[in-house]
Short mmCIF file of C-alpha atoms in Angstrom, two decimals:
data_model
loop_
_atom_site.label_atom_id
_atom_site.label_comp_id
_atom_site.label_asym_id
_atom_site.label_seq_id
_atom_site.Cartn_x
_atom_site.Cartn_y
_atom_site.Cartn_z
CA MET A 1 0.43 -0.01 0.39
CA THR A 2 1.08 3.52 -0.62
CA SER A 3 0.83 4.86 2.70
CA PRO A 4 0.21 1.81 5.16
CA ASP A 5 -1.17 3.79 8.46
CA ILE A 6 0.81 1.11 10.86
CA LEU A 7 3.04 -1.28 10.12
CA PRO A 8 1.52 -5.05 9.08
CA PRO A 9 2.38 -8.08 10.88
CA GLN A 10 5.26 -10.00 10.87
CA ILE A 11 4.78 -13.20 8.26
CA ILE A 12 5.86 -16.08 10.10
CA LEU A 13 6.40 -19.09 7.52
CA VAL A 14 7.61 -22.55 9.55
CA ARG A 15 9.74 -25.02 8.54
CA PRO A 16 8.87 -24.24 5.04
CA GLN A 17 10.01 -27.01 1.37
CA MET A 18 10.52 -25.92 -1.07
CA GLY A 19 12.95 -22.11 -1.67
CA GLU A 20 10.35 -21.12 -4.88
CA ASN A 21 7.63 -21.11 -2.23
CA ILE A 22 9.58 -19.23 0.63
CA GLY A 23 10.44 -17.16 -2.76
CA ALA A 24 7.14 -16.41 -3.85
CA ALA A 25 5.25 -16.04 -0.09
CA ALA A 26 7.65 -12.92 -0.32
CA ARG A 27 6.35 -11.77 -3.46
CA ALA A 28 3.08 -11.86 -2.39
CA MET A 29 4.32 -10.02 0.83
CA LEU A 30 5.23 -6.93 -1.09
CA ASN A 31 2.11 -7.48 -3.78
CA PHE A 32 0.58 -5.49 -0.46
CA GLY A 33 3.59 -3.65 1.15
CA ASN A 34 4.55 -5.82 3.79
CA ASP A 35 8.46 -6.82 4.24
CA ALA A 36 8.16 -7.99 7.05
CA MET A 37 9.13 -11.92 6.96
CA ARG A 38 10.10 -14.41 9.62
CA LEU A 39 11.81 -17.83 8.95
CA VAL A 40 11.74 -21.12 11.18
CA ALA A 41 13.99 -23.78 10.10
CA PRO A 42 13.44 -23.34 6.25
CA ARG A 43 14.34 -26.99 5.29
CA ASP A 44 17.26 -26.69 2.42
CA GLY A 45 18.38 -24.79 4.59
CA TRP A 46 19.71 -20.67 4.03
CA PRO A 47 20.42 -18.51 2.32
CA ASN A 48 18.51 -20.66 -0.99
CA PRO A 49 19.34 -19.62 -4.07
CA ALA A 50 16.24 -20.55 -5.38
CA ALA A 51 14.05 -18.52 -3.03
CA ASN A 52 15.93 -15.75 -4.28
CA ALA A 53 15.37 -16.38 -8.51
CA MET A 54 11.59 -16.97 -7.68
CA ALA A 55 11.63 -14.00 -5.55
CA SER A 56 12.60 -11.35 -7.96
CA GLY A 57 11.46 -7.69 -7.51
CA ALA A 58 10.93 -8.97 -3.77
CA GLY A 59 14.63 -10.57 -3.11
CA ARG A 60 14.95 -7.42 -0.62
CA VAL A 61 12.44 -9.50 1.87
CA LEU A 62 14.53 -12.30 1.81
CA THR A 63 17.21 -10.13 2.65
CA ASP A 64 16.00 -8.93 5.74
CA ALA A 65 14.30 -11.77 6.65
CA ARG A 66 15.36 -12.99 10.28
CA MET A 67 15.75 -17.03 11.01
CA PHE A 68 15.22 -18.55 14.12
CA ASP A 69 15.51 -22.48 14.94
CA ASP A 70 12.00 -23.11 16.11
CA VAL A 71 8.65 -20.96 16.27
CA ASP A 72 8.84 -20.05 20.26
CA ALA A 73 12.46 -18.37 19.64
CA ALA A 74 10.21 -17.24 16.87
CA VAL A 75 7.24 -15.34 18.78
CA ALA A 76 9.13 -14.97 21.51
CA ASP A 77 9.53 -10.91 21.02
CA LEU A 78 5.40 -10.54 19.90
CA GLY A 79 2.43 -9.91 21.79
CA TYR A 80 -0.26 -11.69 19.84
CA VAL A 81 0.43 -14.49 17.10
CA TYR A 82 -2.38 -15.99 14.69
CA ALA A 83 -1.82 -19.21 13.52
CA THR A 84 -3.67 -19.87 9.26
CA THR A 85 -4.93 -23.54 9.66
CA ALA A 86 -7.49 -25.22 6.72
CA ARG A 87 -9.10 -28.03 8.45
CA MET A 88 -11.05 -26.95 11.32
CA ARG A 89 -8.80 -28.76 14.51
CA GLU A 90 -9.87 -29.49 17.91
CA VAL A 91 -8.16 -26.28 19.82
CA SER A 92 -9.23 -24.49 22.44
CA LYS A 93 -9.01 -21.16 20.42
CA PRO A 94 -10.97 -18.55 18.57
CA VAL A 95 -11.10 -19.68 14.99
CA LEU A 96 -11.42 -16.45 12.72
CA SER A 97 -11.74 -15.70 9.53
CA PRO A 98 -9.51 -13.67 7.79
CA GLN A 99 -11.23 -10.19 8.19
CA GLU A 100 -11.97 -11.15 11.14
CA ALA A 101 -8.37 -12.14 12.60
CA ILE A 102 -6.82 -8.45 10.16
CA ALA A 103 -9.54 -6.10 12.07
CA ASP A 104 -8.18 -7.96 15.36
CA ALA A 105 -4.86 -7.50 14.52
CA ARG A 106 -5.06 -4.04 13.56
CA ALA A 107 -7.07 -2.74 16.54
CA ARG A 108 -3.38 -4.65 18.68
CA ILE A 109 -0.87 -3.24 16.57
CA GLY A 110 -3.19 0.40 16.25
CA ALA A 111 -2.91 -0.33 20.17
CA GLY A 112 1.38 -0.74 19.91
CA GLN A 113 1.45 -4.28 19.83
CA LYS A 114 3.67 -6.60 17.85
CA VAL A 115 1.13 -9.42 15.71
CA GLY A 116 2.56 -12.13 13.55
CA ILE A 117 1.07 -14.99 11.77
CA LEU A 118 2.17 -18.40 11.53
CA PHE A 119 1.56 -19.62 7.94
CA GLY A 120 2.67 -24.19 8.30
CA PRO A 121 4.53 -26.00 5.45
CA GLU A 122 3.63 -27.03 2.14
CA ARG A 123 2.09 -30.56 2.57
CA ALA A 124 1.03 -30.50 6.37
CA GLY A 125 0.50 -27.09 7.52
CA LEU A 126 1.01 -26.66 10.89
CA GLU A 127 0.97 -29.46 13.90
CA THR A 128 -0.47 -28.90 16.87
CA ARG A 129 2.92 -28.30 18.70
CA ASP A 130 3.31 -25.27 16.54
CA LEU A 131 0.27 -23.79 17.68
CA ILE A 132 0.58 -23.63 21.06
CA PRO A 133 2.01 -20.17 21.48
CA ALA A 134 -1.05 -19.06 19.17
CA GLN A 135 -4.07 -17.12 21.03
CA ALA A 136 -6.02 -17.25 18.17
CA ILE A 137 -6.86 -19.71 14.46
CA ILE A 138 -7.02 -18.34 10.76
CA THR A 139 -9.10 -20.31 8.34
CA LEU A 140 -9.46 -19.38 5.22
CA PRO A 141 -13.13 -19.80 3.54
CA VAL A 142 -12.20 -21.86 1.10
CA ASN A 143 -14.27 -24.48 -0.30
CA PRO A 144 -14.13 -27.12 1.33
CA GLU A 145 -14.59 -30.21 -0.96
CA PHE A 146 -11.52 -28.02 -2.95
CA PRO A 147 -9.50 -26.05 -0.02
CA SER A 148 -6.11 -27.01 -0.95
CA LEU A 149 -4.22 -23.65 -0.84
CA ASN A 150 -0.06 -22.92 -1.71
CA LEU A 151 1.48 -21.10 0.89
CA ALA A 152 2.02 -18.10 -1.30
CA GLN A 153 -1.88 -17.55 -1.97
CA CYS A 154 -2.46 -18.11 2.11
CA VAL A 155 -0.14 -15.43 2.15
CA LEU A 156 -1.63 -13.23 -0.16
CA LEU A 157 -5.49 -13.86 0.70
CA LEU A 158 -3.99 -11.99 3.98
CA GLY A 159 -1.85 -10.18 2.56
CA TYR A 160 -5.13 -8.42 0.44
CA GLU A 161 -7.83 -8.34 3.25
CA TRP A 162 -4.55 -6.25 5.44
CA ALA A 163 -4.96 -3.95 2.29
CA ARG A 164 -8.89 -3.91 1.83
CA GLN A 165 -8.91 -3.04 5.70
CA SER A 166 -6.41 -0.31 5.29
CA GLY A 167 -8.21 1.97 2.64
CA ALA A 168 -4.81 1.52 1.24
CA ALA A 169 -4.45 2.41 -3.06
CA LEU A 170 -8.52 3.37 -3.20
CA PRO A 171 -9.33 3.56 -6.21
CA ASP A 172 -9.24 7.94 -7.26
CA PRO A 173 -12.65 8.76 -7.76
CA HIS A 174 -11.60 11.50 -10.24
CA THR A 175 -11.29 8.59 -12.55
CA VAL A 176 -15.11 8.77 -12.52
CA GLN A 177 -15.98 10.96 -14.95
CA GLU A 178 -17.50 14.63 -14.58
CA PRO A 179 -21.62 14.62 -15.89
CA ALA A 180 -23.63 16.60 -17.84
CA THR A 181 -24.93 20.01 -16.81
CA ARG A 182 -28.94 18.84 -17.24
CA LEU A 183 -28.76 22.33 -19.61
CA GLU A 184 -26.25 20.46 -21.98
CA VAL A 185 -28.54 17.52 -21.83
CA GLN A 186 -31.82 19.31 -22.28
CA LYS A 187 -29.90 20.96 -25.46
CA LEU A 188 -29.43 17.26 -27.40
CA LEU A 189 -31.98 16.54 -26.00
CA GLU A 190 -33.79 19.55 -28.24
CA ARG A 191 -31.60 18.87 -31.59
CA LEU A 192 -32.81 15.23 -31.36
CA THR A 193 -36.67 16.11 -30.59
CA GLY A 194 -36.49 18.40 -33.52
CA ARG A 195 -34.88 15.65 -35.77
CA LEU A 196 -36.74 13.65 -34.92
CA GLU A 197 -40.21 15.14 -35.11
CA GLU A 198 -39.11 16.42 -39.03
CA ALA A 199 -38.98 12.72 -39.75
CA GLN A 200 -41.69 12.02 -38.28
CA PHE A 201 -41.19 9.57 -35.29
CA PHE A 202 -43.62 10.63 -33.13
CA TRP A 203 -46.82 9.44 -34.58
CA PRO A 204 -48.93 8.51 -34.42
CA GLU A 205 -50.27 11.75 -32.71
CA HIS A 206 -52.14 10.37 -29.78
CA LYS A 207 -48.54 8.25 -28.84
CA ALA A 208 -46.17 11.47 -29.74
CA GLU A 209 -46.37 12.79 -26.16
CA PRO A 210 -45.05 9.04 -24.15
CA MET A 211 -42.87 9.11 -26.63
CA ARG A 212 -41.02 11.95 -26.15
CA ARG A 213 -41.29 11.96 -22.84
CA THR A 214 -39.68 8.05 -22.67
CA LEU A 215 -36.53 9.72 -24.94
CA GLU A 216 -35.62 12.47 -21.85
CA ASN A 217 -36.14 9.55 -19.21
CA LEU A 218 -33.86 8.15 -21.19
CA PHE A 219 -31.58 10.76 -21.75
CA TYR A 220 -31.43 12.31 -18.58
CA ARG A 221 -31.15 9.25 -16.49
CA LEU A 222 -28.13 8.27 -18.30
CA ASP A 223 -24.30 8.84 -17.31
CA LEU A 224 -23.40 11.32 -20.10
CA SER A 225 -20.72 13.54 -19.98
CA GLU A 226 -20.06 16.91 -21.15
CA PRO A 227 -17.82 15.02 -24.35
CA ASP A 228 -20.26 12.14 -24.38
CA ILE A 229 -22.60 15.07 -25.46
CA ARG A 230 -20.98 16.49 -27.82
CA VAL A 231 -20.13 13.25 -29.12
CA LEU A 232 -23.95 12.66 -29.83
CA HIS A 233 -24.55 16.04 -31.04
CA GLY A 234 -22.07 14.65 -34.23
CA VAL A 235 -24.13 11.81 -34.42
CA VAL A 236 -27.41 13.85 -34.28
CA ARG A 237 -26.46 16.54 -36.28
CA THR A 238 -25.21 13.54 -39.11
CA LEU A 239 -27.88 10.90 -39.14
CA GLY A 240 -30.54 13.87 -39.22
CA ARG A 241 -28.87 15.65 -42.16
CA ASP A 242 -30.90 15.30 -45.50
CA LYS A 243 -28.35 13.28 -47.57
CA HIS A 244 -29.00 15.01 -50.87
CA ASP A 245 -28.40 18.54 -49.75
CA GLY A 246 -25.14 17.04 -49.67
CA SER A 247 -23.98 19.98 -46.33
CA ARG A 248 -21.93 18.88 -43.49
CA GLY A 249 -23.34 20.40 -40.54
CA MET B 1 -18.23 -20.90 -0.14
CA THR B 2 -20.38 -23.99 1.72
CA SER B 3 -23.57 -22.96 0.28
CA PRO B 4 -23.40 -20.50 -1.90
CA ASP B 5 -26.52 -18.50 -2.31
CA ILE B 6 -26.03 -17.49 -5.11
CA LEU B 7 -24.36 -17.80 -8.67
CA PRO B 8 -21.37 -17.04 -8.58
CA PRO B 9 -20.05 -14.58 -12.12
CA GLN B 10 -18.69 -15.77 -15.14
CA ILE B 11 -14.33 -15.39 -15.22
CA ILE B 12 -13.10 -14.99 -19.08
CA LEU B 13 -9.62 -15.12 -19.41
CA VAL B 14 -8.68 -13.42 -22.48
CA ARG B 15 -6.00 -14.83 -24.81
CA PRO B 16 -4.49 -16.80 -21.97
CA GLN B 17 -0.91 -18.27 -22.60
CA MET B 18 1.11 -20.63 -20.65
CA GLY B 19 -1.69 -23.68 -19.90
CA GLU B 20 -0.18 -23.60 -16.49
CA ASN B 21 -2.18 -20.23 -16.12
CA ILE B 22 -5.40 -21.48 -17.14
CA GLY B 23 -5.32 -24.92 -15.20
CA ALA B 24 -4.12 -22.67 -11.47
CA ALA B 25 -7.02 -20.33 -12.83
CA ALA B 26 -9.39 -22.91 -12.51
CA ARG B 27 -7.78 -24.49 -9.13
CA ALA B 28 -7.93 -20.68 -8.01
CA MET B 29 -12.28 -19.97 -8.90
CA LEU B 30 -12.76 -23.93 -7.67
CA ASN B 31 -10.38 -22.98 -4.38
CA PHE B 32 -14.34 -20.33 -3.42
CA GLY B 33 -16.32 -22.47 -5.32
CA ASN B 34 -16.63 -20.85 -8.64
CA ASP B 35 -16.28 -23.33 -11.97
CA ALA B 36 -17.96 -20.59 -14.76
CA MET B 37 -15.11 -20.60 -16.87
CA ARG B 38 -14.94 -18.88 -20.13
CA LEU B 39 -12.00 -18.66 -22.61
CA VAL B 40 -11.32 -16.27 -25.66
CA ALA B 41 -8.66 -17.67 -28.23
CA PRO B 42 -6.33 -18.86 -25.80
CA ARG B 43 -2.44 -18.38 -27.86
CA ASP B 44 -1.90 -22.35 -27.89
CA GLY B 45 -5.47 -23.95 -28.77
CA TRP B 46 -7.84 -26.28 -26.43
CA PRO B 47 -7.40 -28.40 -24.86
CA ASN B 48 -3.79 -27.91 -23.63
CA PRO B 49 -2.25 -31.12 -21.56
CA ALA B 50 -0.28 -28.66 -19.73
CA ALA B 51 -3.50 -26.26 -18.19
CA ASN B 52 -5.11 -30.76 -17.18
CA ALA B 53 -1.92 -31.18 -15.73
CA MET B 54 -1.66 -28.45 -13.91
CA ALA B 55 -5.27 -28.16 -12.93
CA SER B 56 -5.23 -31.67 -10.92
CA GLY B 57 -8.50 -31.51 -8.98
CA ALA B 58 -9.81 -28.80 -10.30
CA GLY B 59 -9.90 -30.58 -14.34
CA ARG B 60 -13.52 -30.62 -14.88
CA VAL B 61 -13.54 -26.75 -14.82
CA LEU B 62 -11.56 -26.42 -17.52
CA THR B 63 -13.85 -29.63 -19.37
CA ASP B 64 -16.57 -27.47 -18.68
CA ALA B 65 -15.34 -24.08 -20.02
CA ARG B 66 -17.38 -22.03 -22.40
CA MET B 67 -14.85 -21.06 -25.71
CA PHE B 68 -14.83 -17.93 -27.92
CA ASP B 69 -13.65 -16.50 -30.52
CA ASP B 70 -13.03 -12.79 -29.23
CA VAL B 71 -14.15 -11.04 -26.50
CA ASP B 72 -16.98 -9.47 -27.63
CA ALA B 73 -18.74 -12.86 -28.28
CA ALA B 74 -17.79 -14.10 -24.62
CA VAL B 75 -19.61 -11.50 -22.86
CA ALA B 76 -22.75 -11.40 -25.60
CA ASP B 77 -25.50 -13.17 -23.34
CA LEU B 78 -23.97 -11.33 -19.95
CA GLY B 79 -25.83 -7.91 -18.69
CA TYR B 80 -22.99 -7.14 -16.69
CA VAL B 81 -19.03 -6.87 -17.27
CA TYR B 82 -16.22 -5.94 -14.93
CA ALA B 83 -12.65 -6.40 -16.49
CA THR B 84 -9.95 -5.93 -13.88
CA THR B 85 -6.80 -3.96 -14.80
CA ALA B 86 -3.87 -3.06 -12.54
CA ARG B 87 -2.43 0.22 -13.78
CA MET B 88 -4.64 2.85 -14.41
CA ARG B 89 -6.34 4.66 -17.53
CA GLU B 90 -7.80 6.86 -19.44
CA VAL B 91 -11.68 5.22 -19.28
CA SER B 92 -14.39 7.01 -18.59
CA LYS B 93 -15.93 3.80 -16.81
CA PRO B 94 -16.28 3.98 -12.92
CA VAL B 95 -13.52 2.05 -11.57
CA LEU B 96 -13.89 -0.28 -8.46
CA SER B 97 -11.65 -1.63 -5.71
CA PRO B 98 -12.90 -5.84 -5.41
CA GLN B 99 -14.51 -5.30 -2.23
CA GLU B 100 -16.92 -2.26 -4.68
CA ALA B 101 -17.42 -4.52 -7.64
CA ILE B 102 -17.97 -7.81 -6.09
CA ALA B 103 -20.87 -6.11 -3.69
CA ASP B 104 -22.33 -4.78 -7.25
CA ALA B 105 -22.11 -7.37 -8.73
CA ARG B 106 -23.50 -9.62 -6.14
CA ALA B 107 -26.13 -7.09 -5.70
CA ARG B 108 -26.55 -7.45 -9.52
CA ILE B 109 -27.06 -11.20 -9.74
CA GLY B 110 -29.69 -12.13 -6.90
CA ALA B 111 -31.77 -9.07 -8.86
CA GLY B 112 -31.53 -12.41 -12.16
CA GLN B 113 -28.53 -10.42 -14.28
CA LYS B 114 -26.08 -12.28 -15.51
CA VAL B 115 -22.47 -10.99 -15.18
CA GLY B 116 -18.87 -11.56 -16.13
CA ILE B 117 -15.38 -10.67 -14.85
CA LEU B 118 -12.81 -10.48 -17.94
CA PHE B 119 -9.28 -10.64 -16.84
CA GLY B 120 -6.64 -10.45 -19.29
CA PRO B 121 -3.15 -12.04 -21.38
CA GLU B 122 -0.42 -12.69 -18.45
CA ARG B 123 1.89 -10.17 -19.44
CA ALA B 124 0.25 -6.99 -20.90
CA GLY B 125 -3.01 -7.42 -19.35
CA LEU B 126 -6.66 -6.58 -21.43
CA GLU B 127 -5.90 -4.57 -24.14
CA THR B 128 -7.84 -0.89 -24.65
CA ARG B 129 -9.73 -2.72 -26.81
CA ASP B 130 -11.34 -5.55 -24.93
CA LEU B 131 -11.72 -2.73 -22.39
CA ILE B 132 -15.26 -1.62 -24.46
CA PRO B 133 -17.65 -3.98 -24.20
CA ALA B 134 -16.65 -3.63 -20.16
CA GLN B 135 -19.19 -1.30 -17.61
CA ALA B 136 -16.51 -1.15 -15.09
CA ILE B 137 -13.27 -1.41 -13.54
CA ILE B 138 -11.63 -2.85 -11.29
CA THR B 139 -8.38 -2.38 -9.69
CA LEU B 140 -6.63 -4.67 -7.66
CA PRO B 141 -5.12 -2.61 -4.43
CA VAL B 142 -1.61 -3.08 -4.66
CA ASN B 143 1.42 -2.24 -3.33
CA PRO B 144 2.18 0.30 -6.68
CA GLU B 145 5.98 -0.32 -5.79
CA PHE B 146 5.63 -3.77 -6.37
CA PRO B 147 1.84 -4.26 -8.67
CA SER B 148 1.99 -7.47 -10.55
CA LEU B 149 0.24 -10.14 -9.62
CA ASN B 150 -0.14 -13.65 -11.63
CA LEU B 151 -3.00 -14.49 -13.57
CA ALA B 152 -4.58 -17.29 -10.99
CA GLN B 153 -3.42 -14.92 -7.79
CA CYS B 154 -6.11 -12.52 -9.61
CA VAL B 155 -8.42 -14.81 -10.39
CA LEU B 156 -7.92 -15.82 -6.48
CA LEU B 157 -7.77 -12.11 -4.99
CA LEU B 158 -11.35 -11.92 -6.76
CA GLY B 159 -12.81 -15.85 -5.24
CA TYR B 160 -12.12 -14.61 -1.75
CA GLU B 161 -14.05 -11.49 -1.92
CA TRP B 162 -17.04 -12.97 -3.18
CA ALA B 163 -16.48 -15.99 -0.16
CA ARG B 164 -16.01 -13.51 2.28
CA GLN B 165 -18.80 -11.42 1.40
CA SER B 166 -21.71 -14.69 0.60
CA GLY B 167 -23.55 -14.83 3.46
CA ALA B 168 -24.19 -10.86 4.14
CA ALA B 169 -27.39 -9.56 2.77
CA LEU B 170 -28.09 -8.49 -0.38
CA PRO B 171 -28.47 -5.14 -1.88
CA ASP B 172 -31.95 -4.69 -2.18
CA PRO B 173 -32.54 -5.29 -5.75
CA HIS B 174 -35.28 -3.48 -6.50
CA THR B 175 -33.15 -0.77 -6.96
CA VAL B 176 -30.34 -2.26 -9.44
CA GLN B 177 -32.43 -1.99 -13.56
CA GLU B 178 -32.13 -4.68 -15.53
CA PRO B 179 -30.10 -3.83 -18.74
CA ALA B 180 -29.36 -4.46 -21.94
CA THR B 181 -27.43 -7.56 -22.59
CA ARG B 182 -24.17 -7.25 -24.40
CA LEU B 183 -25.21 -8.27 -27.81
CA GLU B 184 -27.45 -6.37 -27.81
CA VAL B 185 -25.28 -3.34 -27.13
CA GLN B 186 -23.20 -5.17 -30.25
CA LYS B 187 -26.40 -4.66 -32.42
CA LEU B 188 -27.90 -1.72 -31.80
CA LEU B 189 -24.31 -0.05 -32.51
CA GLU B 190 -23.97 -1.69 -36.05
CA ARG B 191 -26.67 -0.28 -36.66
CA LEU B 192 -25.80 3.50 -35.91
CA THR B 193 -22.15 2.52 -37.12
CA GLY B 194 -23.84 1.59 -40.37
CA ARG B 195 -25.78 4.18 -40.95
CA LEU B 196 -23.40 6.46 -39.34
CA GLU B 197 -20.48 5.11 -42.51
CA GLU B 198 -23.51 5.63 -45.46
CA ALA B 199 -23.41 9.53 -44.10
CA GLN B 200 -19.96 10.22 -43.89
CA PHE B 201 -19.40 10.01 -40.26
CA PHE B 202 -16.49 8.77 -39.64
CA TRP B 203 -13.73 11.27 -41.52
CA PRO B 204 -11.12 12.06 -41.88
CA GLU B 205 -10.15 9.25 -43.30
CA HIS B 206 -7.59 9.04 -40.06
CA LYS B 207 -9.94 9.82 -37.30
CA ALA B 208 -12.67 6.93 -38.34
CA GLU B 209 -10.88 4.51 -35.79
CA PRO B 210 -10.86 6.60 -33.01
CA MET B 211 -13.73 7.53 -33.57
CA ARG B 212 -15.86 4.52 -33.80
CA ARG B 213 -13.89 3.28 -31.27
CA THR B 214 -15.26 6.48 -28.84
CA LEU B 215 -18.74 6.02 -29.88
CA GLU B 216 -18.63 2.34 -28.53
CA ASN B 217 -16.63 3.18 -25.63
CA LEU B 218 -20.05 5.45 -24.77
CA PHE B 219 -22.76 3.17 -26.20
CA TYR B 220 -21.37 0.14 -24.49
CA ARG B 221 -20.88 2.32 -20.67
CA LEU B 222 -24.44 3.54 -20.46
CA ASP B 223 -26.34 1.89 -18.61
CA LEU B 224 -28.89 1.10 -21.55
CA SER B 225 -31.71 -1.51 -20.34
CA GLU B 226 -33.56 -3.20 -22.96
CA PRO B 227 -36.36 -0.95 -23.94
CA ASP B 228 -33.58 1.92 -24.15
CA ILE B 229 -32.40 -0.71 -26.74
CA ARG B 230 -35.35 -0.75 -28.28
CA VAL B 231 -36.73 3.30 -28.25
CA LEU B 232 -32.57 3.79 -29.54
CA HIS B 233 -32.91 1.36 -32.62
CA GLY B 234 -36.31 3.33 -33.39
CA VAL B 235 -34.32 6.69 -33.73
CA VAL B 236 -31.68 5.17 -35.79
CA ARG B 237 -33.74 4.13 -38.07
CA THR B 238 -36.05 7.08 -38.19
CA LEU B 239 -33.08 9.51 -38.37
CA GLY B 240 -30.98 7.30 -40.57
CA ARG B 241 -33.63 7.03 -43.40
CA ASP B 242 -33.76 8.20 -46.73
CA LYS B 243 -35.66 11.49 -45.85
CA HIS B 244 -37.03 11.16 -50.00
CA ASP B 245 -37.90 7.81 -50.15
CA GLY B 246 -40.89 7.99 -48.45
CA SER B 247 -40.79 4.94 -46.64
CA ARG B 248 -40.68 4.51 -42.71
CA GLY B 249 -38.25 2.24 -41.41
#
């Protein structure tokens, strides 16, 4: 996000296996402006060339990543820890949607707490013992018949949820076109109905008034901008002119 | 989602390049319970073994995917079309966040409309001409300094947003007007540009193409209903006919 209002959570990858997935997670973090990565005992050691190759533009997330031997060490300085799990478990901890978890995390960070989110290894996910230091569980709202997300996708979705709630990089309202004034619409309608009258469009007589009203309603309702009005003036002028008089206007 | 309250949008991949990415997009769709895929002119033809290999458990999304030659054909039966773009452009269409777009889509689908979301090819994204039949643009709230998301990630994020919002109460369908299908707009434009061509509207020569595109963008963007289209057909028929032949239509 352009100007993050508060610092995002620590993203903690627990015993990640493939270097490629660590690199992809780094990219996913940076896509939403988070560069605070922690790694717990990556399977293939560290640094990992495959991770760097995959991260490409997000390499500095890997360079700055902090390394830990176990989950306890990785969360030691944090005040509140969330653990992501794909499947429901027998845990006596609150289970939150990403939306609920990020709202909670934002409140905590805003109050000066340091928070982190644990992500498990690719195949098996977090083990029950990894969940011990976590205060809450995050479960993604995936299709139970096809739940498998990869590591970077999980990181991406939490990052998106963070960006969504921080209102970062919201679309610029100025890209929406300024509407034409009602007077400009009136003038277009005058020209249009004038030409249509000449061409006996409002016919039969007793339907003329409702037809006229339908047309007016239509053009007033449309979200016409000033440039739109200009284009339509040209269209009406061109179509309405007598083909045999040869004038352009 | 467990029990989708309403059917999700059509996911339309425009000229996708790598089969792997089509397969990954199919997985991302099914992760959030959407199996309605449309493909526009995939680069390497169809079926594509690489797509099926990547899709694994989501293969049936590919099997059921509908194939189209161009964007116009792919959106012909839809009432409302969103286009995803990474970068801001000079387009006179509303620019929505995923959250706003999905809220809007849910309201429309709840009111019986058929909607779709366009995703561009991997490298270049959607071209300006692909945006013509779309009524709104979706821009993801990514970090402007590291915005690159892959195709499946874009599909995944929109799917997540859909799942996140499902279960929330639907907005009142009565405030949303039934739009004309994209095909009906296409047909109106064909008639209009045909008449304008006869009247030498697209002139000088070197401006003909931009003028045509301006007109197309204008009509696709307007919130035209089916009755509106009927009225406008009447207008074009009346204005475009030769005044001296005396025929009505």
